[in-house]
CSV table of C-alpha atoms and ligand atoms in Angstrom, one decimal:
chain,number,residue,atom,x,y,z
Y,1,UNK,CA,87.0,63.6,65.0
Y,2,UNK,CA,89.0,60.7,63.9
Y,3,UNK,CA,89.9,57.8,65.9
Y,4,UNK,CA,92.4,55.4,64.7
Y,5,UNK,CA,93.7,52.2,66.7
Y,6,UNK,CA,97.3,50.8,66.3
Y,7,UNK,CA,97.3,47.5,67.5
Y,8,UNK,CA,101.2,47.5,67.0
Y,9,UNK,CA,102.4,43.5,67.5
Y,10,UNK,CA,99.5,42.8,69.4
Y,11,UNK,CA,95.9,40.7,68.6
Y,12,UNK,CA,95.8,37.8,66.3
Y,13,UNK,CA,93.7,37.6,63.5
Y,14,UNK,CA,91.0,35.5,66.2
Y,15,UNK,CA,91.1,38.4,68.6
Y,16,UNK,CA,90.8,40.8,66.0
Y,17,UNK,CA,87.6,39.3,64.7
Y,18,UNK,CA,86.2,39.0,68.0
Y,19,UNK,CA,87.6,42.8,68.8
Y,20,UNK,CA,85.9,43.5,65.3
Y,21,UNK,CA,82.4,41.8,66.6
Y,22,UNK,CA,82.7,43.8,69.8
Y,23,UNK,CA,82.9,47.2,68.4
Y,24,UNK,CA,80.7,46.7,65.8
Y,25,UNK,CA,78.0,46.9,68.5
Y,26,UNK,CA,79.0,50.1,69.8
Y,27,UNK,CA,79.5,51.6,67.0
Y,28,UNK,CA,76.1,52.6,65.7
Y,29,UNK,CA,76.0,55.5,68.4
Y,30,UNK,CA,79.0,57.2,67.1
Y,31,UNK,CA,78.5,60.4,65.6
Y,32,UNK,CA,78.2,60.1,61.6
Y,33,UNK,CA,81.2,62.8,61.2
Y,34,UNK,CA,83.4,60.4,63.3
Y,35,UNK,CA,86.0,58.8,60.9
Y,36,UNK,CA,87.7,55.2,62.8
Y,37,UNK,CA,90.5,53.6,61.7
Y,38,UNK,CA,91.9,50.1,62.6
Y,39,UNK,CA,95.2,49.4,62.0
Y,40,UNK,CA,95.6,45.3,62.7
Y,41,UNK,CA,98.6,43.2,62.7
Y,42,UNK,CA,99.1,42.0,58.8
Y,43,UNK,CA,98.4,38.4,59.9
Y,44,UNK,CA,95.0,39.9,60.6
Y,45,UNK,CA,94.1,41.8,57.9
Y,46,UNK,CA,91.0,41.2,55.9
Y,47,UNK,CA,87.8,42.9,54.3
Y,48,UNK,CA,85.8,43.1,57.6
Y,49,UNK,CA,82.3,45.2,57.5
Y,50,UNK,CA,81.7,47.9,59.9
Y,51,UNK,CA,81.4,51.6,60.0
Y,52,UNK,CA,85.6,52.0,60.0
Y,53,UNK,CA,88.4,51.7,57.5
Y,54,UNK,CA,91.2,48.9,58.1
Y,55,UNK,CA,94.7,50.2,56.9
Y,56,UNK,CA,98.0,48.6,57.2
Y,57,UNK,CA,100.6,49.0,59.7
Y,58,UNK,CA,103.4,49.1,57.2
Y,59,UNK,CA,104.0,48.1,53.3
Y,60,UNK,CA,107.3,47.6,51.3
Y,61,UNK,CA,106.9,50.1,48.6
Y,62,UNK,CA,106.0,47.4,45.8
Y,63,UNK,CA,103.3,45.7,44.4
Y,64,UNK,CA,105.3,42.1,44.7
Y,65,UNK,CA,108.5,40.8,44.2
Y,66,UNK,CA,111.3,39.2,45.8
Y,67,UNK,CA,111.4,41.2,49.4
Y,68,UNK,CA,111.2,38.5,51.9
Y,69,UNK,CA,109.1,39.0,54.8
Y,70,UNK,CA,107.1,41.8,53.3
Y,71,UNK,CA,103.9,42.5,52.0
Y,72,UNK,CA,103.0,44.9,49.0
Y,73,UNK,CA,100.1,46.2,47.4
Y,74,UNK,CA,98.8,43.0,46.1
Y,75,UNK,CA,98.5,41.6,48.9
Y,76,UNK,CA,96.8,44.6,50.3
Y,77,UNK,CA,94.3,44.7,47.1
Y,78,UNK,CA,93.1,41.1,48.3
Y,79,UNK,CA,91.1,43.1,50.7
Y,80,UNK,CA,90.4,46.4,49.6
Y,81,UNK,CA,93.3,47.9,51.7
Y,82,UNK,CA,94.2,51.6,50.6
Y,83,UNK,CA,95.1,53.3,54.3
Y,84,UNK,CA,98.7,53.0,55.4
Y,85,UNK,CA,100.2,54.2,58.3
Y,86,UNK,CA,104.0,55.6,57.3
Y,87,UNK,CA,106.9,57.3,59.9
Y,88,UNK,CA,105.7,55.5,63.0
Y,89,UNK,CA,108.5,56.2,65.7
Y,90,UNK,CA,108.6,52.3,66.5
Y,91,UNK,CA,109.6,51.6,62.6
Y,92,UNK,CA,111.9,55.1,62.4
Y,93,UNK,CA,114.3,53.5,65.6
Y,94,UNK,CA,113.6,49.5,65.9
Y,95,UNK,CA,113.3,48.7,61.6
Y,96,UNK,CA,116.0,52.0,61.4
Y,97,UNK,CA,113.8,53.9,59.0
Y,98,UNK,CA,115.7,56.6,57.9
Y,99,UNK,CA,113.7,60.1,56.6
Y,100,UNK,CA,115.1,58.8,52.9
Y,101,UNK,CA,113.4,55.3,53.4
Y,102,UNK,CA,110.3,57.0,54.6
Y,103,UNK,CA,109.8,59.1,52.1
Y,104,UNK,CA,110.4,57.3,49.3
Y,105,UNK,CA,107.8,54.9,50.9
Y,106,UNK,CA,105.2,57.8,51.5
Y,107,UNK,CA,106.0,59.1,47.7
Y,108,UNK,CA,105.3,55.3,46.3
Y,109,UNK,CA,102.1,54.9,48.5
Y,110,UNK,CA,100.9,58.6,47.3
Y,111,UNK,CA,101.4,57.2,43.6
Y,112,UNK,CA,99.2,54.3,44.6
Y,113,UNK,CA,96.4,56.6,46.2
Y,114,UNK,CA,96.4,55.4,49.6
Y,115,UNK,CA,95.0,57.4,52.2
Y,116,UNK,CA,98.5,58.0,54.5
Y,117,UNK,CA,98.6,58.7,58.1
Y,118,UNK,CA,102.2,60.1,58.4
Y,119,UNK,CA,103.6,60.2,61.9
Y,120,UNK,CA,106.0,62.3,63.3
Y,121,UNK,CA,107.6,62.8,66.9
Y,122,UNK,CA,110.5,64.1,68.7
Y,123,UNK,CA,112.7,62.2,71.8
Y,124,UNK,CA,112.2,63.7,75.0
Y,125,UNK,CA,115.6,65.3,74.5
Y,126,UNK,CA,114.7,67.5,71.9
Y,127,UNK,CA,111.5,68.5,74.0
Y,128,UNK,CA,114.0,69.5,76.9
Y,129,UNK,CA,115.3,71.8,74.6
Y,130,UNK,CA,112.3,73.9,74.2
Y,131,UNK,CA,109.6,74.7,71.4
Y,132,UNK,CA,112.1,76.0,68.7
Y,133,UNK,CA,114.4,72.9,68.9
Y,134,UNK,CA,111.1,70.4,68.4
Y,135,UNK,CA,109.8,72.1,65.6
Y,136,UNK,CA,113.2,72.0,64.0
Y,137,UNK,CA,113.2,68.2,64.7
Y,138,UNK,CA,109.7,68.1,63.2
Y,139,UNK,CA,109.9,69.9,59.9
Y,140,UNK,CA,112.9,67.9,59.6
Y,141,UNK,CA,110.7,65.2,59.5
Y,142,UNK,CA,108.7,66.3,56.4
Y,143,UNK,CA,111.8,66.3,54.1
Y,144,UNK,CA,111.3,64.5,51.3
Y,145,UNK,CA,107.3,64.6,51.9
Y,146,UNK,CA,104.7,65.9,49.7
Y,147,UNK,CA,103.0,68.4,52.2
Y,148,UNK,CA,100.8,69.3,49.1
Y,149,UNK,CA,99.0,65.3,49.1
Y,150,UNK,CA,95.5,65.1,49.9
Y,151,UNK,CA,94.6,61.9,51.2
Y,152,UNK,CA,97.1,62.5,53.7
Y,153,UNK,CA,96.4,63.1,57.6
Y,154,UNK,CA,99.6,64.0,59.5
Y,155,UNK,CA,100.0,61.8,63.6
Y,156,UNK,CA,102.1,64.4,65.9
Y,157,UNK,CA,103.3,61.8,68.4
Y,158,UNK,CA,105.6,63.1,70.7
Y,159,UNK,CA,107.9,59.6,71.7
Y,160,UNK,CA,108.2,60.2,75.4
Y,161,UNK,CA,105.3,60.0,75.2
Y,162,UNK,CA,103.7,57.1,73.5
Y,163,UNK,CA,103.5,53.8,75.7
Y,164,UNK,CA,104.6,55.7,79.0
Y,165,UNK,CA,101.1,56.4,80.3
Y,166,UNK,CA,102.3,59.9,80.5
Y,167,UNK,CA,100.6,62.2,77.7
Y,168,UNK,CA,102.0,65.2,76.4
Y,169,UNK,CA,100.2,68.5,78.4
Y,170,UNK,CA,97.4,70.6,76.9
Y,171,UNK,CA,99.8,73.3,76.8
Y,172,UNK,CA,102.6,70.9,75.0
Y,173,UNK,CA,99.6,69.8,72.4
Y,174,UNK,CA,98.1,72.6,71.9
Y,175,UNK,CA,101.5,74.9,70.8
Y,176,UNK,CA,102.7,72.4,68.9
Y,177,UNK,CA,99.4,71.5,66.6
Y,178,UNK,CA,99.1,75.3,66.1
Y,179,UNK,CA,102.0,75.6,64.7
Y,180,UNK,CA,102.2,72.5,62.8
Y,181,UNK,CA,99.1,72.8,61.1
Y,182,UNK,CA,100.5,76.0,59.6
Y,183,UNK,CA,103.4,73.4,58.1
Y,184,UNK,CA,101.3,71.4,56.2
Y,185,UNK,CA,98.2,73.4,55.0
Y,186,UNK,CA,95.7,72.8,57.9
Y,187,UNK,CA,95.5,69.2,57.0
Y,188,UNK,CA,93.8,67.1,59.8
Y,189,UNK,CA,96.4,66.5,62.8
Y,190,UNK,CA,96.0,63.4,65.4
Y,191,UNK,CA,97.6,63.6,68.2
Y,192,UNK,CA,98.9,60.5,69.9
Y,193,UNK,CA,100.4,59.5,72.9
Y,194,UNK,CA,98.9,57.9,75.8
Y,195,UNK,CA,95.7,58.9,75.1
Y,196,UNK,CA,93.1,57.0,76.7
Y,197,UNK,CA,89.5,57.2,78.2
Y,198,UNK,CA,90.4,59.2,81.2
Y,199,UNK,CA,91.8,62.0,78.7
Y,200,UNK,CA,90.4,61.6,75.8
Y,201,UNK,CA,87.8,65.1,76.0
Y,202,UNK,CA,90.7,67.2,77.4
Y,203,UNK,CA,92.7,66.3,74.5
Y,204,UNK,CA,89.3,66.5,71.8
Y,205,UNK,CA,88.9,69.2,73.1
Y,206,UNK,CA,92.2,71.7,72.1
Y,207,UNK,CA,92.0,73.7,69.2
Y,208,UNK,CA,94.1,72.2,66.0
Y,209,UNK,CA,93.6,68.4,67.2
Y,210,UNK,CA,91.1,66.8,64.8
Y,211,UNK,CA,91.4,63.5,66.6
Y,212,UNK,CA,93.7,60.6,68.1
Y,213,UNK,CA,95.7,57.7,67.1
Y,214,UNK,CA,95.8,55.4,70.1
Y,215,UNK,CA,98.1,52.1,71.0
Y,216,UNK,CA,97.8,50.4,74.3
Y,217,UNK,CA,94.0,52.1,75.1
Y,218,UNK,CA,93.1,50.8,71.7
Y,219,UNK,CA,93.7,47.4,72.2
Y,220,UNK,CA,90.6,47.1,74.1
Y,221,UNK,CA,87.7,47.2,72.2
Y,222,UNK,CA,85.3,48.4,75.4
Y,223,UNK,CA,88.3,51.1,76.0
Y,224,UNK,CA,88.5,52.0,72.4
Y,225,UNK,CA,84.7,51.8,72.3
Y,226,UNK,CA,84.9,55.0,75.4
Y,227,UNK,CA,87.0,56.7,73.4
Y,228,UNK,CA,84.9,56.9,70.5
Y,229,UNK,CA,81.5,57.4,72.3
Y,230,UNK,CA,82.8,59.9,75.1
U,1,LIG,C1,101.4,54.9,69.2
U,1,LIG,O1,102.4,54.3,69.2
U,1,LIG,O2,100.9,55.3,68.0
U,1,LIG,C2,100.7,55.3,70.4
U,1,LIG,C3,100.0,56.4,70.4
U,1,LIG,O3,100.8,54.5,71.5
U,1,LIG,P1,100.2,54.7,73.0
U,1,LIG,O4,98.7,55.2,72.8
U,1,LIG,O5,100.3,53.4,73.6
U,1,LIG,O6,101.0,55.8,73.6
């Protein structure tokens, strides 16, 4: 299974050491086949040891310039960085990250190597629609995406979902993974949204989920820690 944490605009780079230190301890009784990932804000990044990958929240598509604010892949080289998370809901509406800006950002980061956990979700609106209407939305969301790229791991992350302490239903995951994974070559699929300790084996559990990217129950090492371990 993979586990991958999203600490979003939360921790600082103190924190995240100490979160660092904390798991660390637990981490020598997860299962070799585990894979974790820790995604930190970019004020915390750095070449920490452990038995998980750090990756970047976001990148501009560049290895410097003149793009105030950002950071590129230099900066990222400094410590060894080559995982990137790309299409997270929160960047698609709040940094209005259209499906062009996205993919042009997934297609530079490809050319770069990085391992690339692309997300993809649909509003609540389009799930009140029914199955047909969120897979449209969905496969919409590939446009422009090399479906044939191998370091990449695709995030279905239904947005009603994510933050609302309400997670999608086994039924909900379950249909949609099945027939996602036939969209982009059986690649592995996280699920995310709301997951946390008290769910975590239900949703481990269905068929076509090969593990979990987790915000707020991430942001606790010990609760993170559960997740991993249960
Ligand atoms: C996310 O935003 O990637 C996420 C899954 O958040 P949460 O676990 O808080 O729903």
């Amino acid at each position: 299974m993979i586990f991958a944490a999203n600490f979003k605009t939360n921790h600082t780079r103190r924190s995240t050491e100490l979160y660092i230190e904390a798991l660390n301890k637990k981490l020598g009784a997860k299962k070799a086949e585990d894979k974790v990932y820790i995604f930190p804000p970019s004020t915390a990044l750095d070449d920490y040891e452990g038995e998980f990958t750090i990756g970047t929240q976001n990148a501009y598509p560049a290895h410097n310039g003149a793009y105030t604010g950002e950071i590129g892949v230099e900066q990222l080289d400094e410590f060894g960085i080559k995982t990137i998370l790309i299409g997270h809901s929160e960047r698609r509406e709040y940094m209005a990250e259209t499906q062009e800006k996205v993919a042009k950002k997934f297609t530079f980061f490809q050319e770069q190597e990085f391992k690339i956990i692309y997300c993809i979700g649909e509003p609540l609106k389009i799930r009140e629609k029914g199955f047909e209407a969120v897979m449209q939305y969905l496969i919409a969301q590939f446009e422009g995406i090399d479906l044939e790229y191998e370091n990449m791991i695709v995030a279905y992350e239904p947005i009603w979902a994510i933050g609302t302490g309400r997670s999608a239903t086994v039924e909900e995951i379950s249909t949609t993974h099945r027939a996602l994974k036939k969209v982009i070559n059986n690649k592995p699929l996280l699920y995310g949204g709301s997951a946390k300790p008290a769910n975590i084996k239900e949703i481990t559990s269905i068929a076509g989920v090969d593990g979990v990217l987790v915000g707020s129950a991430s942001l606790d090492a010990e609760s993170f820690s559960q997740m991993i371990l249960s």
